[in-house]
Tab-separated table of C-alpha atoms and ligand atoms in Angstrom:
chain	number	residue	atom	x	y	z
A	1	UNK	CA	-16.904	-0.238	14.191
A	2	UNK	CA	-14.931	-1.453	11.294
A	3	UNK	CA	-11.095	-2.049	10.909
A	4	UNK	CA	-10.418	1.074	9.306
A	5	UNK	CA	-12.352	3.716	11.436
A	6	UNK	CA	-10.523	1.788	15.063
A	7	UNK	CA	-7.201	2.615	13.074
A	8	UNK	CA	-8.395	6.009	12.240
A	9	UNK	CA	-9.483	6.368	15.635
A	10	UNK	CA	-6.236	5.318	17.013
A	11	UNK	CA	-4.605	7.649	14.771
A	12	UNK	CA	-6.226	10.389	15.376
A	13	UNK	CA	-6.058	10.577	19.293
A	14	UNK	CA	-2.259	9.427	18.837
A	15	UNK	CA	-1.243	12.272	16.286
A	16	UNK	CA	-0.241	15.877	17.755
A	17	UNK	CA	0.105	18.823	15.016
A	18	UNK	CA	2.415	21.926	15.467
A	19	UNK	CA	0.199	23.279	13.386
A	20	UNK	CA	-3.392	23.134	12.148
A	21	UNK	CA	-4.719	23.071	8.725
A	22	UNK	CA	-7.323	22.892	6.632
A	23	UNK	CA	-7.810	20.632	4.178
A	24	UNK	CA	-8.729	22.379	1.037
A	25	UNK	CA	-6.169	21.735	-1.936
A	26	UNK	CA	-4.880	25.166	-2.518
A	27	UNK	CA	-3.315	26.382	-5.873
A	28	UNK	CA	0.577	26.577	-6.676
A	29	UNK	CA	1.402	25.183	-3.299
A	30	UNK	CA	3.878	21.926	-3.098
A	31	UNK	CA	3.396	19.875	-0.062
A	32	UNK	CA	6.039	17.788	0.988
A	33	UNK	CA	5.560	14.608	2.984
A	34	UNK	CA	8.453	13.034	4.838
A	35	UNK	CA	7.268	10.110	7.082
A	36	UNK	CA	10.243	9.297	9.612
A	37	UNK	CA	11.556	7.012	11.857
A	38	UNK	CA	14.483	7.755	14.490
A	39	UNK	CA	16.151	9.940	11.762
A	40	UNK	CA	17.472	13.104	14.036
A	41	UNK	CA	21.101	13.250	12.104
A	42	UNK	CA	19.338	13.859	8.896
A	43	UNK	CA	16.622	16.089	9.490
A	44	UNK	CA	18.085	19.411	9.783
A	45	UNK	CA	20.051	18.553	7.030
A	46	UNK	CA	17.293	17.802	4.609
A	47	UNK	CA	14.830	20.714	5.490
A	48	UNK	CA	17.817	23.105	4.366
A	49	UNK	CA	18.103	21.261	0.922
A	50	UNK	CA	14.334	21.433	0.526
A	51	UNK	CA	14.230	24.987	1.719
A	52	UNK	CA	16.911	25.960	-0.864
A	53	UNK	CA	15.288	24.306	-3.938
A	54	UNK	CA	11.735	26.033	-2.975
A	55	UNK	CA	12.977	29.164	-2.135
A	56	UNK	CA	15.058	29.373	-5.510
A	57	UNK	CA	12.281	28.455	-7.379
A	58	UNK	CA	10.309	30.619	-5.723
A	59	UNK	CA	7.446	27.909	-5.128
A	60	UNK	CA	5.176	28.085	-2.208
A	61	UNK	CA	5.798	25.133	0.299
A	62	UNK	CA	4.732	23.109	3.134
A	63	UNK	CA	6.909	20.339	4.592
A	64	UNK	CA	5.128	17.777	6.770
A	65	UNK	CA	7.263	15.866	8.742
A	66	UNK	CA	5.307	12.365	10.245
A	67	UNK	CA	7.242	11.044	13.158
A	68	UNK	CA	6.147	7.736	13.215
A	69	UNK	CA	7.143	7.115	16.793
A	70	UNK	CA	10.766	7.957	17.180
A	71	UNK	CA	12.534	7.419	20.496
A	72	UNK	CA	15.501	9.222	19.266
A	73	UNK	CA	15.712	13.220	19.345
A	74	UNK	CA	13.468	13.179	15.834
A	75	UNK	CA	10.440	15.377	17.209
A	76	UNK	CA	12.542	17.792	19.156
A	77	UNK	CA	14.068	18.964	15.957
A	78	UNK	CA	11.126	18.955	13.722
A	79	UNK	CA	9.713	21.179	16.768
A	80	UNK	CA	12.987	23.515	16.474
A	81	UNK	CA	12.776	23.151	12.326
A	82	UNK	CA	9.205	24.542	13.107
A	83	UNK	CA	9.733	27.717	15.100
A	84	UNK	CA	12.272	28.710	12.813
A	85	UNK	CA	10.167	27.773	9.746
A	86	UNK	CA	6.322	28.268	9.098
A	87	UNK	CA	6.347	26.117	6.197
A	88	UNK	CA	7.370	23.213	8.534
A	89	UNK	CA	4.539	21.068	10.150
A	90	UNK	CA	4.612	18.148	12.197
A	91	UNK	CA	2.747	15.086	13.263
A	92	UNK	CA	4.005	12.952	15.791
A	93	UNK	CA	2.318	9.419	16.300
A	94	UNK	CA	2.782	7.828	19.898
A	95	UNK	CA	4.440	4.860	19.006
A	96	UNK	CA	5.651	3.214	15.326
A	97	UNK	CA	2.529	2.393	13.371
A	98	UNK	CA	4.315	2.395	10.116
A	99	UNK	CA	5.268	4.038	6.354
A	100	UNK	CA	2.256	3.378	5.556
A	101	UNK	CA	0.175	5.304	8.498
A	102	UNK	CA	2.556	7.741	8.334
A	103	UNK	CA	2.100	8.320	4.704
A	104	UNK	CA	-1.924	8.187	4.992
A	105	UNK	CA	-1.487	11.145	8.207
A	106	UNK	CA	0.576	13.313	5.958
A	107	UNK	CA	-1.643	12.799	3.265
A	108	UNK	CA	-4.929	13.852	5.374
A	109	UNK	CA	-3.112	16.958	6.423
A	110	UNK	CA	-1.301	17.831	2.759
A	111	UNK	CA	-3.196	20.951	1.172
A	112	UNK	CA	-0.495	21.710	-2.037
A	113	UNK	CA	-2.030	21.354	-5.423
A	114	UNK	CA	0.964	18.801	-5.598
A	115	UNK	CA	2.137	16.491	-3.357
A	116	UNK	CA	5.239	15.273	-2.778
A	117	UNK	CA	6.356	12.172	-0.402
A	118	UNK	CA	10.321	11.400	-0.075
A	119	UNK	CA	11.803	9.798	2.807
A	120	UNK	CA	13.784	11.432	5.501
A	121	UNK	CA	17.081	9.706	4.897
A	122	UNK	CA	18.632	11.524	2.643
A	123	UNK	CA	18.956	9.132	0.022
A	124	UNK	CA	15.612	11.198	-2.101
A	125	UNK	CA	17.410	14.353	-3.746
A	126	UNK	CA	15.268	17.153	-2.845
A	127	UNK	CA	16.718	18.858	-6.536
A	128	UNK	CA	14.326	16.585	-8.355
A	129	UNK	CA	11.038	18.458	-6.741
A	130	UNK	CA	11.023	21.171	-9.462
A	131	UNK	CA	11.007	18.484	-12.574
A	132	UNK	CA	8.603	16.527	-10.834
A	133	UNK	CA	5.755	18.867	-10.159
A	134	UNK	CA	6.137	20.239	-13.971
A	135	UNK	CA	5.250	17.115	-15.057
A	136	UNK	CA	2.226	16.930	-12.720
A	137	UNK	CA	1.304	20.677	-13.261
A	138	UNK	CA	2.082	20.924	-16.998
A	139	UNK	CA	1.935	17.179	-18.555
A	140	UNK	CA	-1.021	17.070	-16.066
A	141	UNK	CA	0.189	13.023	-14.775
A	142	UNK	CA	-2.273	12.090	-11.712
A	143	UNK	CA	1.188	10.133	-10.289
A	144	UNK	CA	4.404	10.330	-11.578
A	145	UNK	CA	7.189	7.461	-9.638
A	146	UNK	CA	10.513	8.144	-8.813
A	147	UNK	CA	12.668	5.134	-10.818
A	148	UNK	CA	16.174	4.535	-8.685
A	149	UNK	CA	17.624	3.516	-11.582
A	150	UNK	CA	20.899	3.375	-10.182
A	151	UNK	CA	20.062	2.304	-6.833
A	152	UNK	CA	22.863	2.822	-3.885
A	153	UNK	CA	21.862	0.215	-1.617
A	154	UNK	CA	22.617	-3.730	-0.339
A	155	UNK	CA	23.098	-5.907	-3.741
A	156	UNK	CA	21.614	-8.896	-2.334
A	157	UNK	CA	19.351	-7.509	0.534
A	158	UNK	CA	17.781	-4.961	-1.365
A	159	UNK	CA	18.491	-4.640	-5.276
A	160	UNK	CA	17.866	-8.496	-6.173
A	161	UNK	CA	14.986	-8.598	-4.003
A	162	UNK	CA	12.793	-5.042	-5.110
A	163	UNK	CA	13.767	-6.437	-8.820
A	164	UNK	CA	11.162	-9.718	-8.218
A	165	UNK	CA	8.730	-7.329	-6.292
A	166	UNK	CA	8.518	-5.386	-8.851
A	167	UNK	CA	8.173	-7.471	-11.824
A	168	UNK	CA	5.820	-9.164	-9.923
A	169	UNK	CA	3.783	-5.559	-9.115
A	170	UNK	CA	4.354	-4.808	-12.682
A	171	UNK	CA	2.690	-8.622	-13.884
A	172	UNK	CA	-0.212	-8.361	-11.712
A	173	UNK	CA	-1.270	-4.396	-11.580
A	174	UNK	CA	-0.343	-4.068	-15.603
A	175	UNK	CA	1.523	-0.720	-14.550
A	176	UNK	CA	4.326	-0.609	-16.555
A	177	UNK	CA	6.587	0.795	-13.396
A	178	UNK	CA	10.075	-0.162	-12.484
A	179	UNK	CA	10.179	0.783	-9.148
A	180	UNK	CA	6.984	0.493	-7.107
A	181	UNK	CA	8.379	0.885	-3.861
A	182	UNK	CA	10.285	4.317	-4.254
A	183	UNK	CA	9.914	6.814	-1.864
A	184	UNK	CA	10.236	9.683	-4.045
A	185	UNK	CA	6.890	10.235	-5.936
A	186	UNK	CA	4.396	13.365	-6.598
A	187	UNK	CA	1.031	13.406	-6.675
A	188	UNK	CA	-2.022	15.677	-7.725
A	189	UNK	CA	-3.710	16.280	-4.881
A	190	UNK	CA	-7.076	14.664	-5.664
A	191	UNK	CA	-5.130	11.207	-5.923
A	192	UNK	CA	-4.026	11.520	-2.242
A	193	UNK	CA	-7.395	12.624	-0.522
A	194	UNK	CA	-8.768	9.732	-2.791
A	195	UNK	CA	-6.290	6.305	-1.453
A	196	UNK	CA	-6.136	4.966	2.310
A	197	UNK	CA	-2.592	3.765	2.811
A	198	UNK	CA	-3.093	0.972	5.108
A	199	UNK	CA	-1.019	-2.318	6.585
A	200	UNK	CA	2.075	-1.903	4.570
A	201	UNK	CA	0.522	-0.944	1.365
A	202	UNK	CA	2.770	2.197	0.826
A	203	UNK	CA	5.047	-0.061	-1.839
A	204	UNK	CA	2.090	-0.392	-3.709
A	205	UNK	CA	0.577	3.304	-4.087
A	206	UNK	CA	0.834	3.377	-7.453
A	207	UNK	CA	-1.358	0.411	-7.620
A	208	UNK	CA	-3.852	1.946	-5.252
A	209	UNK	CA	-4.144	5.027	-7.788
A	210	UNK	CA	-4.810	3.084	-10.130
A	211	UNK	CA	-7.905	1.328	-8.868
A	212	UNK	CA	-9.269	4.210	-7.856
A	213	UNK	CA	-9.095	5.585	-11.586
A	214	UNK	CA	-6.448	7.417	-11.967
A	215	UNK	CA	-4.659	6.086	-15.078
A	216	UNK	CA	-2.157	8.786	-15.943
A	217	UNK	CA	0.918	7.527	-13.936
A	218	UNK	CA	4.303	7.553	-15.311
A	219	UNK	CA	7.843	7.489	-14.012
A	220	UNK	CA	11.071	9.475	-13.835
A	221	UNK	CA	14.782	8.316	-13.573
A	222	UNK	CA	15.739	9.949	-9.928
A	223	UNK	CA	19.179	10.370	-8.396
A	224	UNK	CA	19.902	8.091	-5.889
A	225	UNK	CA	22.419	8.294	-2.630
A	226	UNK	CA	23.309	5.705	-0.181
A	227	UNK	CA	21.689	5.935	3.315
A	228	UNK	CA	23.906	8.863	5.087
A	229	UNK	CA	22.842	8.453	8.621
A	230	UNK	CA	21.242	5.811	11.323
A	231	UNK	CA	20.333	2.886	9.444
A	232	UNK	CA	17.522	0.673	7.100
A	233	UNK	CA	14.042	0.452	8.677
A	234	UNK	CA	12.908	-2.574	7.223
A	235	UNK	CA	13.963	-6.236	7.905
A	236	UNK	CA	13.666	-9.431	5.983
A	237	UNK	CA	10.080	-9.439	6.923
A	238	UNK	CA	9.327	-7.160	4.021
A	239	UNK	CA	9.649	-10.025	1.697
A	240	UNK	CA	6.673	-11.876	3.062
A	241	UNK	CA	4.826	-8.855	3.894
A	242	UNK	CA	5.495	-7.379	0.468
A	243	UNK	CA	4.202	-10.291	-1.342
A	244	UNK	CA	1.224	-10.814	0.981
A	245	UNK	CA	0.289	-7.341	0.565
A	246	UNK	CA	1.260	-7.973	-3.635
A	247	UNK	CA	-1.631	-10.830	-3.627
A	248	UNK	CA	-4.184	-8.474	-1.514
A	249	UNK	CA	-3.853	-5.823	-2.979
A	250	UNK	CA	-4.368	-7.964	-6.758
A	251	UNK	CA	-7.137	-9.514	-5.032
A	252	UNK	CA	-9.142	-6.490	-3.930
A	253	UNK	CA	-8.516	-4.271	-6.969
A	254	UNK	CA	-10.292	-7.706	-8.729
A	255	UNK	CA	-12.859	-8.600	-6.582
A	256	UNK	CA	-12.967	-6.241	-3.430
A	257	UNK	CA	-16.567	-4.712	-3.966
A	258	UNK	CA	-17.664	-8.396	-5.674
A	259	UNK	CA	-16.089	-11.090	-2.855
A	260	UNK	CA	-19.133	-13.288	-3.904
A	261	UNK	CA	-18.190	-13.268	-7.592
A	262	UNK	CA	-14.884	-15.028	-6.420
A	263	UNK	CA	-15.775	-17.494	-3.251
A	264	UNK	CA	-19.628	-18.028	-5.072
A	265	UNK	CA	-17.881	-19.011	-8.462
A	266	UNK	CA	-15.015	-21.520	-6.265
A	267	UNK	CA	-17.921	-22.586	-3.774
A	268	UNK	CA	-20.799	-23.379	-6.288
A	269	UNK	CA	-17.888	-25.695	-7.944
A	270	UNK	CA	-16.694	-27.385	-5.274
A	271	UNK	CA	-20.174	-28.137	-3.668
A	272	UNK	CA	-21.230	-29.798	-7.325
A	273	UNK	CA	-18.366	-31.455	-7.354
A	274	UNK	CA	-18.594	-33.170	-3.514
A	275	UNK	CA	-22.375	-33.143	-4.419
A	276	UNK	CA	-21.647	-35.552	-7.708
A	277	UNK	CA	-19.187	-37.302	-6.358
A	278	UNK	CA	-20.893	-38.851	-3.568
A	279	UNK	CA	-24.060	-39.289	-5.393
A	280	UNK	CA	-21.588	-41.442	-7.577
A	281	UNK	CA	-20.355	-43.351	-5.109
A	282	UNK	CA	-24.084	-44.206	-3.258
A	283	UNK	CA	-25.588	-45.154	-6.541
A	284	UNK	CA	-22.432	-47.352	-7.716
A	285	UNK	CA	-22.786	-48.858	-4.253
A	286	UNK	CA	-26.225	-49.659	-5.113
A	287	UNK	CA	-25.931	-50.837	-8.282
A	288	UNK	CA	-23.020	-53.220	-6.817
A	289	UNK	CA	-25.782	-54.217	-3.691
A	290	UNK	CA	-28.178	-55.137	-6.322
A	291	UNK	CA	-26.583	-57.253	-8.453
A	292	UNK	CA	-25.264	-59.564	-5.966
A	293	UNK	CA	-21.152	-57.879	-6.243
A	294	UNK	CA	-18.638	-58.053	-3.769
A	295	UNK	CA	-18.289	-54.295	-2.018
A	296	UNK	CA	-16.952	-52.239	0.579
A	297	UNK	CA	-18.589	-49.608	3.391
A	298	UNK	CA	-18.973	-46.708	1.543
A	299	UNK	CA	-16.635	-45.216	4.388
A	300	UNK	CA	-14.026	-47.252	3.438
A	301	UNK	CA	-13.686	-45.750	-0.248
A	302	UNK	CA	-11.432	-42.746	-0.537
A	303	UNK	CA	-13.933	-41.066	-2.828
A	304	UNK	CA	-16.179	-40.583	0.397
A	305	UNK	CA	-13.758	-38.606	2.052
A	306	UNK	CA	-12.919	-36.420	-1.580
A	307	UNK	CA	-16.862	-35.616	-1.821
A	308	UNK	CA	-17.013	-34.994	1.829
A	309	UNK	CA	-14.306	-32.181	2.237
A	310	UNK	CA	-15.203	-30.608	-1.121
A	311	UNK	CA	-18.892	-30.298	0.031
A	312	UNK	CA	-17.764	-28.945	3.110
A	313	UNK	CA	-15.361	-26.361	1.447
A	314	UNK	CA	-17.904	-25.194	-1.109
A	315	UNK	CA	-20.549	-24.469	1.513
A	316	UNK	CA	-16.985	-22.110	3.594
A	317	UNK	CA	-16.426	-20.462	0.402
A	318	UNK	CA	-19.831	-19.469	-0.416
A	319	UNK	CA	-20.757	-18.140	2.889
A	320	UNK	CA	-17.040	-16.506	3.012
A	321	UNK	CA	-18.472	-14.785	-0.427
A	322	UNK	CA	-21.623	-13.951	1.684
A	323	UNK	CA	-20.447	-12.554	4.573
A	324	UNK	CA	-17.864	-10.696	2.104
A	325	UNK	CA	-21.081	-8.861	0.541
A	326	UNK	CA	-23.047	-7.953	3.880
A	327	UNK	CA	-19.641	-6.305	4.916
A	328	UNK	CA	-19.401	-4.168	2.046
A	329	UNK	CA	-23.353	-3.536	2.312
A	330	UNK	CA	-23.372	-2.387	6.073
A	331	UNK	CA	-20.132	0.078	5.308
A	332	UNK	CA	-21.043	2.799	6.782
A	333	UNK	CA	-18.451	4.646	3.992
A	334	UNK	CA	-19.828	3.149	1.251
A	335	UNK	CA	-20.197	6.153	-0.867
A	336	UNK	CA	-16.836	6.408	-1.144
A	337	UNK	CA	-16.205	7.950	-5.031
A	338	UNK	CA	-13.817	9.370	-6.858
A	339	UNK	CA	-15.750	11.815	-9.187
B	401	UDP	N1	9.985	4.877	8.121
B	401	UDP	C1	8.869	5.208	8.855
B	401	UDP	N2	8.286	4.249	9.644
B	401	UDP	C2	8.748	2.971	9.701
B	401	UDP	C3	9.872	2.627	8.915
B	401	UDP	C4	10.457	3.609	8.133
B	401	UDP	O1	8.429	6.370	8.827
B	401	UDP	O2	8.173	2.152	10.420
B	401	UDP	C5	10.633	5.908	7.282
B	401	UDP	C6	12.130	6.020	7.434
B	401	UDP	O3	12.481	6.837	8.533
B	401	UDP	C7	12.520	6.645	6.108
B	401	UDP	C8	11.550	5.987	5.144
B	401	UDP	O4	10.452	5.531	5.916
B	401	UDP	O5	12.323	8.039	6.117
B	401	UDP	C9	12.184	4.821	4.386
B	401	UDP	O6	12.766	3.916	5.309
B	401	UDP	P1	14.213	3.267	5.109
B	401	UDP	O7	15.171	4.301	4.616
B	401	UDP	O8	14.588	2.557	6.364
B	401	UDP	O9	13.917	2.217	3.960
B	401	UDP	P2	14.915	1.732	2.829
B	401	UDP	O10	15.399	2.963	2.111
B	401	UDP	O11	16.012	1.027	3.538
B	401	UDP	O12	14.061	0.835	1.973
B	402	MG	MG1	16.244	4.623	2.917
């Protein structure tokens, strides 16, 4: 069973809906997808602000709220937010898998012709829905990005750091974005039932569109507030994780269905280069041998060791290439296309 179905699995038997749906996209509705973590004080809070802007714009709504394994009061009022509204529907994982898994639950479950993720913090303003899904409906954008322009968080823990990330994203992707990592962002539905969100991968969605075709992504200046209630979910880890993810995900939208076109190409080379080098050395050796010249054990000259490891290498990288292709081969969910 690979990776991805024993996560799916584990998903699956951890998540418990309020409500069921189907999973047909239906027309003119706007889901909204608000993964959460141990966010109780601002729950309440932000459902009425979403409820007003739908309701006065008459759209028809779904909220789904993803409790990513809160220990605080979170799923109690989500249940509460759910008697009293039908548009409200819930997930709730058994313990914290992550933005990302939270994201990719919400997703599965999302049936609006647009989609809609903001966090659950308070600092996404709800009053930027209605532009947002115009320009997915009407300029007919597969993704459009939420740019926090102004952004109302730690200077040096946050703004310095999400400026390198994303000139980075931007250097490696070629999306012209300013702000990968926003939470704020609308979707067509097709792009959502199309990406897996995985490891930590939700600050590079846009990214993840993109290799799966969809090209028409743009951005939009959003309004910005500090944090409200409870506090920041993410530590310093994110900056290794972020730029680990930042060379995966660069790496697999390259050369994830073709791992043999990378490791073959960096084996082949280092295995003729090992290969030349020792058959250097043995016939210099010879050539010394035979004419009577002073020289040492062929162990004893650093060459040896050069050719040695580089032989040994190139034979690692071109089976890693190999083994690379028989995993994508024996997928079982190979035919995965986005049509
Ligand atoms: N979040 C989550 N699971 C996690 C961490 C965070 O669902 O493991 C949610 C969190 O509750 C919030 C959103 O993701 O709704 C963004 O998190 P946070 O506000 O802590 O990030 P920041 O704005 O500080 O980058
Ligand atoms: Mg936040």
């Amino acid at each position: 069973m690979s990776v991805k179905f024993i996560i799916a699995a584990i998903i699956t038997t951890a998540i418990n809906t309020v409500h069921c749906q189907n999973f047909i996209a239906s027309a003119n509705i706007i889901s909204i997808v608000v993964p959460l973590l141990n966010e109780e004080e601002s729950l309440q809070e932000l459902h009425d602000w979403i409820a007003k802007v739908m309701q006065s714009n008459r759209y028809l709504y779904e909220i789904i709220f993803i409790d990513d394994g809160s220990t605080d009061n979170s799923w109690e009022v989500i249940e509460q937010l759910s008697e009293k509204n039908k548009a409200v529907k819930g997930i709730r994982f058994q313990k914290n898998y992550g933005k990302s898994q939270a994201l990719d639950a919400g997703f599965e479950l999302a049936k609006g012709n647009v989609v809609i993720t903001m966090d659950a913090d308070l600092q996404d303003n709800p009053e930027e829905i209605p532009e947002l899904y115009n320009l997915i409906v009407d300029e007919n954008f597969d993704l459009i990005s939420g740019w926090k322009k102004k952004r109302y968080d730690n200077v040096i823990t946050k703004n310095i750091p999400s400026r390198l990330f994303n000139a980075a994203a931007r250097k490696t992707s070629g999306l012209k974005l300013h702000d990968f990592n926003c939470g704020l962002k609308a979707y067509k539905n097709e792009v959502i039932k199309a990406i897996k969100v995985s490891g930590e991968m939700h600050r590079y969605i846009p990214v993840l569109a993109k290799n799966e075709g969809f090209t028409k992504i743009g951005e939009k200046i959003i309004q910005h507030q500090a944090r409200k209630y409870g506090v920041t979910k993410f530590g310093m880890d994110r900056f290794v994780n972020g730029f680990l993810d930042l060379i995966t995900i660069s790496f697999l939208s390259k050369f994830g269905k073709r791992p043999m076109h990378f490791f073959g190409l960096w084996g082949t080379f280092m295995f003729l280069f090992g290969t030349t080098s020792a058959f250097y050395i043995g016939i210099y050796k010879l050539y010394k041998v035979y004419n009577g010249i002073k020289t040492i054990l062929i162990t004893n000259n650093p060459w040896f060791y050069i050719a040695l490891t580089s032989m040994i290498l190139g034979t690692l990288l071109f089976l890693a290439g190999f083994i690379g292709e028989l995993i994508i081969k024996t997928k079982s969910n190979e035919k995965h296309y986005t049509i």
